[in-house]
PDB file of C-alpha atoms in Angstrom:
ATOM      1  CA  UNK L   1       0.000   0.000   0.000  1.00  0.00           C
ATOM      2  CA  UNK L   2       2.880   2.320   0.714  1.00  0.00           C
ATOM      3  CA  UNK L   3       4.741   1.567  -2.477  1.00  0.00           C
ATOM      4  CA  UNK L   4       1.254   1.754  -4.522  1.00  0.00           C
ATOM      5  CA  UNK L   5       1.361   5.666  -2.300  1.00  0.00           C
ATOM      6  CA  UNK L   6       4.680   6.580  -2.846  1.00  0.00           C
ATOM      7  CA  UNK L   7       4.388   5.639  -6.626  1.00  0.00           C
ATOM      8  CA  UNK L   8       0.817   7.909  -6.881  1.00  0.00           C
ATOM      9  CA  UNK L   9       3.160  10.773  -5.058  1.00  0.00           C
ATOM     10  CA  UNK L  10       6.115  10.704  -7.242  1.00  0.00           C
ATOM     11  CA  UNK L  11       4.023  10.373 -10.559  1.00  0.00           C
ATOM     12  CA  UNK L  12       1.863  13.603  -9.413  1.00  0.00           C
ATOM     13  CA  UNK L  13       5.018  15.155  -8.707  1.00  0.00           C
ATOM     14  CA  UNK L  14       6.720  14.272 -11.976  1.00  0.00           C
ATOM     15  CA  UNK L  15       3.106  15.814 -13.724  1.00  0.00           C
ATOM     16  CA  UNK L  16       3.314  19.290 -11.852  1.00  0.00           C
ATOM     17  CA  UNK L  17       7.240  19.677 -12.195  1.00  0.00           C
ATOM     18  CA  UNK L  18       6.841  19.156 -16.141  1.00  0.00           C
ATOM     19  CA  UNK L  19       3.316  21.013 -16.150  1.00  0.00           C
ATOM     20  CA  UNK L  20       5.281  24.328 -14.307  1.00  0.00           C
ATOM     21  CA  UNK L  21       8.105  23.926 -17.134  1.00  0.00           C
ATOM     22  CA  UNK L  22       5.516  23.529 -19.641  1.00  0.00           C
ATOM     23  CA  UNK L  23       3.571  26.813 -18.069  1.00  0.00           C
ATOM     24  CA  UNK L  24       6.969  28.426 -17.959  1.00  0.00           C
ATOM     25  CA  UNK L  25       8.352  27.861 -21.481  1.00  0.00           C
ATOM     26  CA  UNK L  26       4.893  28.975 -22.880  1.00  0.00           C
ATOM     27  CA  UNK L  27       5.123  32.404 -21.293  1.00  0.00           C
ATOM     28  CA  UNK L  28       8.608  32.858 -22.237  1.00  0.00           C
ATOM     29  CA  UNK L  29       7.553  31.851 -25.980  1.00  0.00           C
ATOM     30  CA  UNK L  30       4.356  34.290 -25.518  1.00  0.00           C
ATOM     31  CA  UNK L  31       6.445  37.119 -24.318  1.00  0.00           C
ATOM     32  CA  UNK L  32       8.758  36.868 -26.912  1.00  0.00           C
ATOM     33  CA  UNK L  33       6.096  36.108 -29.583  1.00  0.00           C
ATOM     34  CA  UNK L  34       4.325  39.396 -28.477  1.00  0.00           C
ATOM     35  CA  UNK L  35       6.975  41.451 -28.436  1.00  0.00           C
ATOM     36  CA  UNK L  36       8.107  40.272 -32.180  1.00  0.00           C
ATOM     37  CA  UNK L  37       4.538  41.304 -33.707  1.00  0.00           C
ATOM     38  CA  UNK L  38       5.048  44.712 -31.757  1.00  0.00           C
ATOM     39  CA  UNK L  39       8.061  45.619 -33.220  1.00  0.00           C
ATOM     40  CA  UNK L  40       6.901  44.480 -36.375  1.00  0.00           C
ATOM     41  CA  UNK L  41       3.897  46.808 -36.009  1.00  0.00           C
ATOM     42  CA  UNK L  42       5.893  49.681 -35.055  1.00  0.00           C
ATOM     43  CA  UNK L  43       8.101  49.056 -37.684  1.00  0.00           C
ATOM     44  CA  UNK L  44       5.048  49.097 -40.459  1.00  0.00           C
ATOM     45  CA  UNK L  45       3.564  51.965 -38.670  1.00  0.00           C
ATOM     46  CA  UNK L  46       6.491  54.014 -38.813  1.00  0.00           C
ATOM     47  CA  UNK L  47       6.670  53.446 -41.922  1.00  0.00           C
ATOM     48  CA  UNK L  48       3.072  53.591 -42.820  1.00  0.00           C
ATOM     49  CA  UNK L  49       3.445  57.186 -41.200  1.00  0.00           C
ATOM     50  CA  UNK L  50       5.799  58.341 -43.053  1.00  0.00           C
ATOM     51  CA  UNK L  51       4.158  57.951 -46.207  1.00  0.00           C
ATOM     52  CA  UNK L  52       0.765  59.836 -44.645  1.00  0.00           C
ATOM     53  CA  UNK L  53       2.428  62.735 -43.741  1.00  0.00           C
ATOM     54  CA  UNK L  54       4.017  62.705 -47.374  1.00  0.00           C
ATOM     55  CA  UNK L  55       0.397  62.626 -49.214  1.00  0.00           C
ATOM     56  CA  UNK L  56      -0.997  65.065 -46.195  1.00  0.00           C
ATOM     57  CA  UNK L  57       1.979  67.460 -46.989  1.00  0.00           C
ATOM     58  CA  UNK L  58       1.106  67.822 -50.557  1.00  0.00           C
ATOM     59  CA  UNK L  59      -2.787  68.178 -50.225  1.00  0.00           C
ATOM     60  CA  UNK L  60      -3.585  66.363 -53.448  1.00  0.00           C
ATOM     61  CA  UNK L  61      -5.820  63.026 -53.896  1.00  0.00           C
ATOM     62  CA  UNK L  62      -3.394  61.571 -55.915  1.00  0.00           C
ATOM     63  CA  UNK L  63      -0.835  60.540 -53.535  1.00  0.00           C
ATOM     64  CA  UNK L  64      -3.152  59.649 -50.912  1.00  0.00           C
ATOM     65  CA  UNK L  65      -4.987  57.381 -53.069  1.00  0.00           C
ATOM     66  CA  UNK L  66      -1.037  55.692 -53.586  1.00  0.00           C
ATOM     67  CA  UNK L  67      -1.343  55.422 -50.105  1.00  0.00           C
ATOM     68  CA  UNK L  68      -4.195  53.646 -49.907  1.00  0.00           C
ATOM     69  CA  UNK L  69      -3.506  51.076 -52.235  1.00  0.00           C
ATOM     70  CA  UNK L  70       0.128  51.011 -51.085  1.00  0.00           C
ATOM     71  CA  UNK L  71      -1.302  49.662 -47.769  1.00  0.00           C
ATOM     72  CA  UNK L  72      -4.832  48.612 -47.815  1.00  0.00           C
ATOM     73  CA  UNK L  73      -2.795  44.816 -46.829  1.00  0.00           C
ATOM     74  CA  UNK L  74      -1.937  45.947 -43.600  1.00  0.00           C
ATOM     75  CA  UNK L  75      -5.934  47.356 -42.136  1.00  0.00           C
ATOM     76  CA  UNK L  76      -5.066  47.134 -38.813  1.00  0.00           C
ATOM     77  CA  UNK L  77      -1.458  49.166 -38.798  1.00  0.00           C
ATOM     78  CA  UNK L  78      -3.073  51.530 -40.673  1.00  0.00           C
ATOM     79  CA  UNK L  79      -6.554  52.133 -39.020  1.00  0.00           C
ATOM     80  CA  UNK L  80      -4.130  52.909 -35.825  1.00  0.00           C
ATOM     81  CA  UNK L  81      -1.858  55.870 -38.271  1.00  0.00           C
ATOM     82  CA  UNK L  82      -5.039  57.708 -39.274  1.00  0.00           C
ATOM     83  CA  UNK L  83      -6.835  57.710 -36.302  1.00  0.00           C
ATOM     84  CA  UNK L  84      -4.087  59.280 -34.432  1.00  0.00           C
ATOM     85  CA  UNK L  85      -3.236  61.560 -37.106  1.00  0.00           C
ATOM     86  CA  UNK L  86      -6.994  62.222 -36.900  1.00  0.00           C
ATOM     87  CA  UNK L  87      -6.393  63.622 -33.695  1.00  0.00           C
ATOM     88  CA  UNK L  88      -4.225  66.136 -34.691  1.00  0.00           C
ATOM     89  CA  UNK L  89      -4.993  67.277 -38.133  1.00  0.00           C
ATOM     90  CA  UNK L  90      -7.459  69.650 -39.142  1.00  0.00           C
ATOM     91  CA  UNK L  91      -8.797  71.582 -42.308  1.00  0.00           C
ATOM     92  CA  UNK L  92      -7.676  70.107 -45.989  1.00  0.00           C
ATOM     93  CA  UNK L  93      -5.432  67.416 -44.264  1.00  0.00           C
ATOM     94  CA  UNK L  94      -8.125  65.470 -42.609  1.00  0.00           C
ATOM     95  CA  UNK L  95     -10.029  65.347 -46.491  1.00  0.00           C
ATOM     96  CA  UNK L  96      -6.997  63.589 -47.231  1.00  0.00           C
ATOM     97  CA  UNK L  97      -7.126  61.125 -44.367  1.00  0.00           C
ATOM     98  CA  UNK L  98     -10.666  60.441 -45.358  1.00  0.00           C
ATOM     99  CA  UNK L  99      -9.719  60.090 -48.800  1.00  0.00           C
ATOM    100  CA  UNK L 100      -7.385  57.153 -47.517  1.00  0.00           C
ATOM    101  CA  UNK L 101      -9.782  55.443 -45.546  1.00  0.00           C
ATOM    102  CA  UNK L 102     -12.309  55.463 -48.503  1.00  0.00           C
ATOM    103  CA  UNK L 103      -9.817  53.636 -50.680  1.00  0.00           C
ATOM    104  CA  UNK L 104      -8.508  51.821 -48.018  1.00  0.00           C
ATOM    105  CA  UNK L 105     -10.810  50.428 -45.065  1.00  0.00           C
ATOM    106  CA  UNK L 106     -14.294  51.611 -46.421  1.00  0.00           C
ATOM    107  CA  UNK L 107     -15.012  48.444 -47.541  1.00  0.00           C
ATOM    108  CA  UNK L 108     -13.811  46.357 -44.748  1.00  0.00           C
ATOM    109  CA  UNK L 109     -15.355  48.912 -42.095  1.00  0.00           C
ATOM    110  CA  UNK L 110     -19.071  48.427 -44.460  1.00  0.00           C
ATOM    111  CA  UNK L 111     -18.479  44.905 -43.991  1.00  0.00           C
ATOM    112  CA  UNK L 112     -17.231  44.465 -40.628  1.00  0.00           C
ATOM    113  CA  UNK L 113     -20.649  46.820 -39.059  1.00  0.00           C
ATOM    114  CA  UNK L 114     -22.557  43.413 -40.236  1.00  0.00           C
ATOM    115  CA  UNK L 115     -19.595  41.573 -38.744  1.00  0.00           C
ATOM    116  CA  UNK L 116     -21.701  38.434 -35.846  1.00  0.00           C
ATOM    117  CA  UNK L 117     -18.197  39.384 -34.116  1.00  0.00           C
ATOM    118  CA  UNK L 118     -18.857  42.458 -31.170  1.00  0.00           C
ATOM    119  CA  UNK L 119     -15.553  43.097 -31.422  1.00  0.00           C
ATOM    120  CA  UNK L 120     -15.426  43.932 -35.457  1.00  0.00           C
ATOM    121  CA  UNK L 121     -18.563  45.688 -35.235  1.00  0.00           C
ATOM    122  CA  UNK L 122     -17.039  47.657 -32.188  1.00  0.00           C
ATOM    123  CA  UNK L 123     -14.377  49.038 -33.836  1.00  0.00           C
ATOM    124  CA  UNK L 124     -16.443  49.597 -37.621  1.00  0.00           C
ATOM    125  CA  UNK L 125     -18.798  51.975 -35.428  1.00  0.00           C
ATOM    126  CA  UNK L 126     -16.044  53.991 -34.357  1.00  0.00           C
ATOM    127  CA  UNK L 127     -13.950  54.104 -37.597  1.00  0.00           C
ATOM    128  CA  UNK L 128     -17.547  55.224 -39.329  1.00  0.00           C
ATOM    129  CA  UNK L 129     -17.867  57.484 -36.706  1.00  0.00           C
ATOM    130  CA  UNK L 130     -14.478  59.318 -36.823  1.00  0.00           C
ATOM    131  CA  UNK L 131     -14.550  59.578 -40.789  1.00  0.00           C
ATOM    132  CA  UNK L 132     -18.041  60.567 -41.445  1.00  0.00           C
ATOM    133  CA  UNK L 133     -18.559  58.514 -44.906  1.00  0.00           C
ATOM    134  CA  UNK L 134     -21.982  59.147 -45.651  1.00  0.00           C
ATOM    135  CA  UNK L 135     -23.575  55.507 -46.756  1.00  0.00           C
ATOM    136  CA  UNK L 136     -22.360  54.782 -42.751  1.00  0.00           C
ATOM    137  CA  UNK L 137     -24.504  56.774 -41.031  1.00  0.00           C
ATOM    138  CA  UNK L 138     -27.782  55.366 -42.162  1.00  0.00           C
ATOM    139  CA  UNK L 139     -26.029  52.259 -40.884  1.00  0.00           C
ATOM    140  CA  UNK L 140     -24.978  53.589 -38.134  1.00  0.00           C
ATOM    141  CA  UNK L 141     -28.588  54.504 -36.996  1.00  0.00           C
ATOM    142  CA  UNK L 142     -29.235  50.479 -37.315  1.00  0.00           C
ATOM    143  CA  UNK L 143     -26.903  49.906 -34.756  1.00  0.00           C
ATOM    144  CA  UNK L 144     -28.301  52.316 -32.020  1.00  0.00           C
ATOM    145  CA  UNK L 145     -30.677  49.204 -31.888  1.00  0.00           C
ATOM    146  CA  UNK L 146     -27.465  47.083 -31.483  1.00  0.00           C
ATOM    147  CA  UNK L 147     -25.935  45.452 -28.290  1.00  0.00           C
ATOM    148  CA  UNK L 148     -25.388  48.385 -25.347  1.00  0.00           C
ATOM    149  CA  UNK L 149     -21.522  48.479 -26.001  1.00  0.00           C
ATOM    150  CA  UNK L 150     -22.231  48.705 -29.763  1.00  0.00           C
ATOM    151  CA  UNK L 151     -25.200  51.329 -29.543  1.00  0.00           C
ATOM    152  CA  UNK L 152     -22.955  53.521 -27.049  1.00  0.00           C
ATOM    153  CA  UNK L 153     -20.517  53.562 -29.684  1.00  0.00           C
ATOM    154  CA  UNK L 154     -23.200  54.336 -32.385  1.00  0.00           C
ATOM    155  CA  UNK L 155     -24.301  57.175 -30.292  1.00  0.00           C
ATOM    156  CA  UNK L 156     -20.306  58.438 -29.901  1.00  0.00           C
ATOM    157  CA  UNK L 157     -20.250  58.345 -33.580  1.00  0.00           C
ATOM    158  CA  UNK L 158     -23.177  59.756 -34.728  1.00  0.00           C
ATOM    159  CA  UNK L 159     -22.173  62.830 -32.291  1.00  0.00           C
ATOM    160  CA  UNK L 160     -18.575  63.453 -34.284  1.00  0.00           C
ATOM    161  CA  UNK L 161     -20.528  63.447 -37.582  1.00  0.00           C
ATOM    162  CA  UNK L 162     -23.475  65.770 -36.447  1.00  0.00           C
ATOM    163  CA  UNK L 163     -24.335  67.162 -39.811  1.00  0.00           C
ATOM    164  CA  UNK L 164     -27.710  68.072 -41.227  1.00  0.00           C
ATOM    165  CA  UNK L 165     -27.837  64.531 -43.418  1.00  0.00           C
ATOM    166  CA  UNK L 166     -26.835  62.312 -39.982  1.00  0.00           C
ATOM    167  CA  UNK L 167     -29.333  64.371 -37.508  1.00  0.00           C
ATOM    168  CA  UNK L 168     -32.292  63.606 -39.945  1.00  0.00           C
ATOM    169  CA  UNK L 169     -31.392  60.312 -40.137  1.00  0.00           C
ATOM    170  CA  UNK L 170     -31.705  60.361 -35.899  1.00  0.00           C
ATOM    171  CA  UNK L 171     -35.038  61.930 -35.955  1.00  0.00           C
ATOM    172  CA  UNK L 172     -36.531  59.952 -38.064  1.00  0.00           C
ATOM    173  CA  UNK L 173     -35.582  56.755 -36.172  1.00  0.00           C
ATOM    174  CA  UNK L 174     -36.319  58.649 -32.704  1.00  0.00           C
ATOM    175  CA  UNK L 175     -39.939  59.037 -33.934  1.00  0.00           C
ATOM    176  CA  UNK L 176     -39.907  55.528 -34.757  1.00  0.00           C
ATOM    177  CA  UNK L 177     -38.522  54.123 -32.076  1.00  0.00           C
ATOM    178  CA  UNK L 178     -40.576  52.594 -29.026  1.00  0.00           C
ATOM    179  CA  UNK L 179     -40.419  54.227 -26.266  1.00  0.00           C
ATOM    180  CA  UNK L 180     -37.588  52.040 -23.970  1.00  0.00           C
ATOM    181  CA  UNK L 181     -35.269  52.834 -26.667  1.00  0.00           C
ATOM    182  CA  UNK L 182     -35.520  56.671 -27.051  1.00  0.00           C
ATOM    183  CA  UNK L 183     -33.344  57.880 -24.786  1.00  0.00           C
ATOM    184  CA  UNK L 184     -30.874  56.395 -26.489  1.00  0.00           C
ATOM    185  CA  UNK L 185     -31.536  59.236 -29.646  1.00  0.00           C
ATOM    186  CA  UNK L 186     -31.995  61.900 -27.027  1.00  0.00           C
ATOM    187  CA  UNK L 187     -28.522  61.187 -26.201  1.00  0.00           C
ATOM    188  CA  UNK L 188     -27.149  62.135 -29.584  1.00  0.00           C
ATOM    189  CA  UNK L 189     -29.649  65.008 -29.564  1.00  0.00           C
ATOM    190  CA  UNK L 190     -28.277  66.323 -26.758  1.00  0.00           C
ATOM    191  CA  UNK L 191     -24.765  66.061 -27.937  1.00  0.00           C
ATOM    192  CA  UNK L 192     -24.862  67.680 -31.664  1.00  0.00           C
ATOM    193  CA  UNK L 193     -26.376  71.418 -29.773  1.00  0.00           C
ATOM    194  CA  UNK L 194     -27.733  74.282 -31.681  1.00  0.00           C
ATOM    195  CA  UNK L 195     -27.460  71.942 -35.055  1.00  0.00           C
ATOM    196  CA  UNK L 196     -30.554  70.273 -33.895  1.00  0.00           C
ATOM    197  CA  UNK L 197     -32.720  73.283 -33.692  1.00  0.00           C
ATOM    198  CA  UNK L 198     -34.577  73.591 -36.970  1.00  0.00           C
ATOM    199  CA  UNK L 199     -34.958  69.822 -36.663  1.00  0.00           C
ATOM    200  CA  UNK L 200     -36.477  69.927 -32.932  1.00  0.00           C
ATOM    201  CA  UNK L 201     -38.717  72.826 -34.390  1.00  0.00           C
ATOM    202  CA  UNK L 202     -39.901  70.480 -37.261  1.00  0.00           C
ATOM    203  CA  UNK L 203     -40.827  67.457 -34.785  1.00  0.00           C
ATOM    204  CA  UNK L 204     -42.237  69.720 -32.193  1.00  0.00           C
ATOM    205  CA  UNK L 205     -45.473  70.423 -35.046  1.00  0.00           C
ATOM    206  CA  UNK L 206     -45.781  66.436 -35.468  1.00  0.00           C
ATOM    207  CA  UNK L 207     -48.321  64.221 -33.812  1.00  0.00           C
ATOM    208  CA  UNK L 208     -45.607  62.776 -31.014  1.00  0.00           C
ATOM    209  CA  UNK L 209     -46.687  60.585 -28.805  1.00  0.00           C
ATOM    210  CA  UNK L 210     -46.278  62.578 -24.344  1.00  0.00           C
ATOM    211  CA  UNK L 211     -43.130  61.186 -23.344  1.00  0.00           C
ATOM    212  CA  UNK L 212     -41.409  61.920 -27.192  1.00  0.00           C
ATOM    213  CA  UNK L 213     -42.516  65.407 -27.106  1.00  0.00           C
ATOM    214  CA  UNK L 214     -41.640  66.077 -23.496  1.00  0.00           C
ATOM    215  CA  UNK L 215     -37.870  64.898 -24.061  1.00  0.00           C
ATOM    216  CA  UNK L 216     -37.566  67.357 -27.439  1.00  0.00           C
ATOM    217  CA  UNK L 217     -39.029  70.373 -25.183  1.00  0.00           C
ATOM    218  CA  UNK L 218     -36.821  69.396 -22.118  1.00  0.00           C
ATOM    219  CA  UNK L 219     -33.744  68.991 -24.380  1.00  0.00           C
ATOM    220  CA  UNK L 220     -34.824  72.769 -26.140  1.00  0.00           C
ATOM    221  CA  UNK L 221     -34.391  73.877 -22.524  1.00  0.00           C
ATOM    222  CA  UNK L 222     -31.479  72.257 -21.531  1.00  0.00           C
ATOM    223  CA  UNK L 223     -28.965  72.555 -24.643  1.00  0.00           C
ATOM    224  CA  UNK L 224     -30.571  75.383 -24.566  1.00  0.00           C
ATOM    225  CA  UNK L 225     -32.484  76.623 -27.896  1.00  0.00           C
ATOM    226  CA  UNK L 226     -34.237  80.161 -26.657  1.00  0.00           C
ATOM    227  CA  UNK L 227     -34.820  80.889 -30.158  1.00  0.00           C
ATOM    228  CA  UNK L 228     -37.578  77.927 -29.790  1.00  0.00           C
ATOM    229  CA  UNK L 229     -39.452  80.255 -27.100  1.00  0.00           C
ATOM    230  CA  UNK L 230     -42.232  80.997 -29.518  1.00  0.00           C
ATOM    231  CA  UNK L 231     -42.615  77.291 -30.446  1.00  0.00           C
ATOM    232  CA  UNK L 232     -42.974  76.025 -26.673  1.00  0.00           C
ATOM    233  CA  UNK L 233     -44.858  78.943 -25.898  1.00  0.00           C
ATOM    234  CA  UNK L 234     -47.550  76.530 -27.914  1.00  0.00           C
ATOM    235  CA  UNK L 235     -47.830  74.065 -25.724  1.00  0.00           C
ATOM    236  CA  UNK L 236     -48.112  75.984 -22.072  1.00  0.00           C
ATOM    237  CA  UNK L 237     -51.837  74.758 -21.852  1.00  0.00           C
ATOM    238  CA  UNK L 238     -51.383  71.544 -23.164  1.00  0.00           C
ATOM    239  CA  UNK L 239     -54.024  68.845 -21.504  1.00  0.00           C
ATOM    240  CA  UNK L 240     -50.936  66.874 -20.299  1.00  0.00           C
ATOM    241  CA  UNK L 241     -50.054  67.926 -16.830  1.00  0.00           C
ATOM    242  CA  UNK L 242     -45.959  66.275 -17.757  1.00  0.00           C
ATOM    243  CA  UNK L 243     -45.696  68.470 -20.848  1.00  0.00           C
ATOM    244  CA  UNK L 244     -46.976  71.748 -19.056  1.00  0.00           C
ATOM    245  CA  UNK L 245     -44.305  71.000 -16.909  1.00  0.00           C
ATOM    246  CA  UNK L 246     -41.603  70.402 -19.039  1.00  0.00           C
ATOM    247  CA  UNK L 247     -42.403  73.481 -21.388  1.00  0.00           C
ATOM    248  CA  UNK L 248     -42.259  75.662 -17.745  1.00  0.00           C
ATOM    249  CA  UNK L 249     -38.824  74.466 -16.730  1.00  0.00           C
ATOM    250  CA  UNK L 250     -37.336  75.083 -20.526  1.00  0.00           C
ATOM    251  CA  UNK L 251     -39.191  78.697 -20.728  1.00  0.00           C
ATOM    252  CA  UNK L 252     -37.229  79.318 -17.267  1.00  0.00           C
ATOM    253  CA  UNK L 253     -34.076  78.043 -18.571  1.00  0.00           C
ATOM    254  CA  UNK L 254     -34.162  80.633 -21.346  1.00  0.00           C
TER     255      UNK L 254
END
């Protein structure tokens, strides 16, 4: 019984000693793995930069369509140059970073906001958020129906690209929308400021249902929007106890 014991011992022992090497050699290979593909990356981003600034310094399509092309084979090393150069450049430079992407990673990014992946969707919604393509943003508006990390990222998207075509595109679904959903549109109301004025003055005339038309007159009052005055002014005897309220607290705001 004692040698059948001692036998179990030692074999258990043996198992753990060559498990722990095992364990040990694959986070030395991991490390060493990992810090390989990051100095790969740096080196293709470095050059990948390079050529950006080139096609940015010249201000012409031309080059930055060579860019493009040059390295639409390396999508992640060079999502990660034009979002930081994003950052940082402003005025004709940024056309040609979105002339890149459109040449580049447009196709990928349409592709990947269908992606089953949360990940790949993740980072589409943000990369259609940061360079405002148009055919995104109806797309975009899909997603604020998406999974919460996905529609928070829909919503910090359709904020950056706040324009007159987007906004619609938000009204239109806030009107549709049932009502657990909404305040997820209110959000990106809120965020885009005076540009949603003539549209808040449109929807404020439409047959919305109480809580809808509440949220537009409390957001008029809280962006705020005093040049709405006249248009709540409208609705100070409304039969609805919550909207006389709401139209009182945005009238004292202004």
């Amino acid at each position: 019984m004692s040698d059948t014991l001692l036998f179990i011992v030692s074999r258990s022992l043996l198992f753990i000693l060559f498990f722990s090497l095992a364990l040990f050699v694959f986070i030395i290979a991991h490390r060493l793995i990992s810090e390989h593909r990051e100095a790969v990356f740096q080196a293709r981003y470095l050059r990948i930069e390079l050529d950006v600034l080139q096609a940015i310094s010249t201000g012409e399509i031309g080059p930055a369509i060579e860019v493009a092309l040059k390295f639409r084979s390396q999508p992640k090393v060079l999502t990660q140059v034009l979002i930081d150069f994003l950052e940082i450049i402003s005025g004709r430079g940024r056309e040609i970073l979105k002339t890149i992407f459109g040449h580049a990673l447009r196709e990928k990014c349409l592709k990947d906001l269908h992606s089953r992946f949360v990940v790949r969707r993740l980072q589409a919604t943000r990369l259609a958020g940061l360079f405002s393509a148009p055919p995104e943003k109806a797309l975009l508006v899909d997603l604020l129906k998406d999974k919460p990390i996905i529609r928070l990222a829909a919503v910090h998207a359709m904020v950056q690209s706040a324009d007159r075509e987007s906004l619609a595109l938000v009204f239109q679904a806030f009107e549709q929308e049932s009502c657990p959903r909404i305040h997820t549109y209110t959000n990106i109301i809120f965020g885009a400021g005076e540009k949603v004025e003539p549209l808040i003055k449109e929807y404020l005339k439409k047959s919305l249902p109480v809580e809808k038309l509440s949220l537009l007159i409390e957001l008029a009052g809280v962006i705020p929007l005093p040049s709405l005055y006249p248009d709540l002014r409208e609705y100070a005897g409304h039969p609805e106890k919550e909207v006389r309220i709401k139209v009182a607290k945005a009238l004292g705001r202004f």
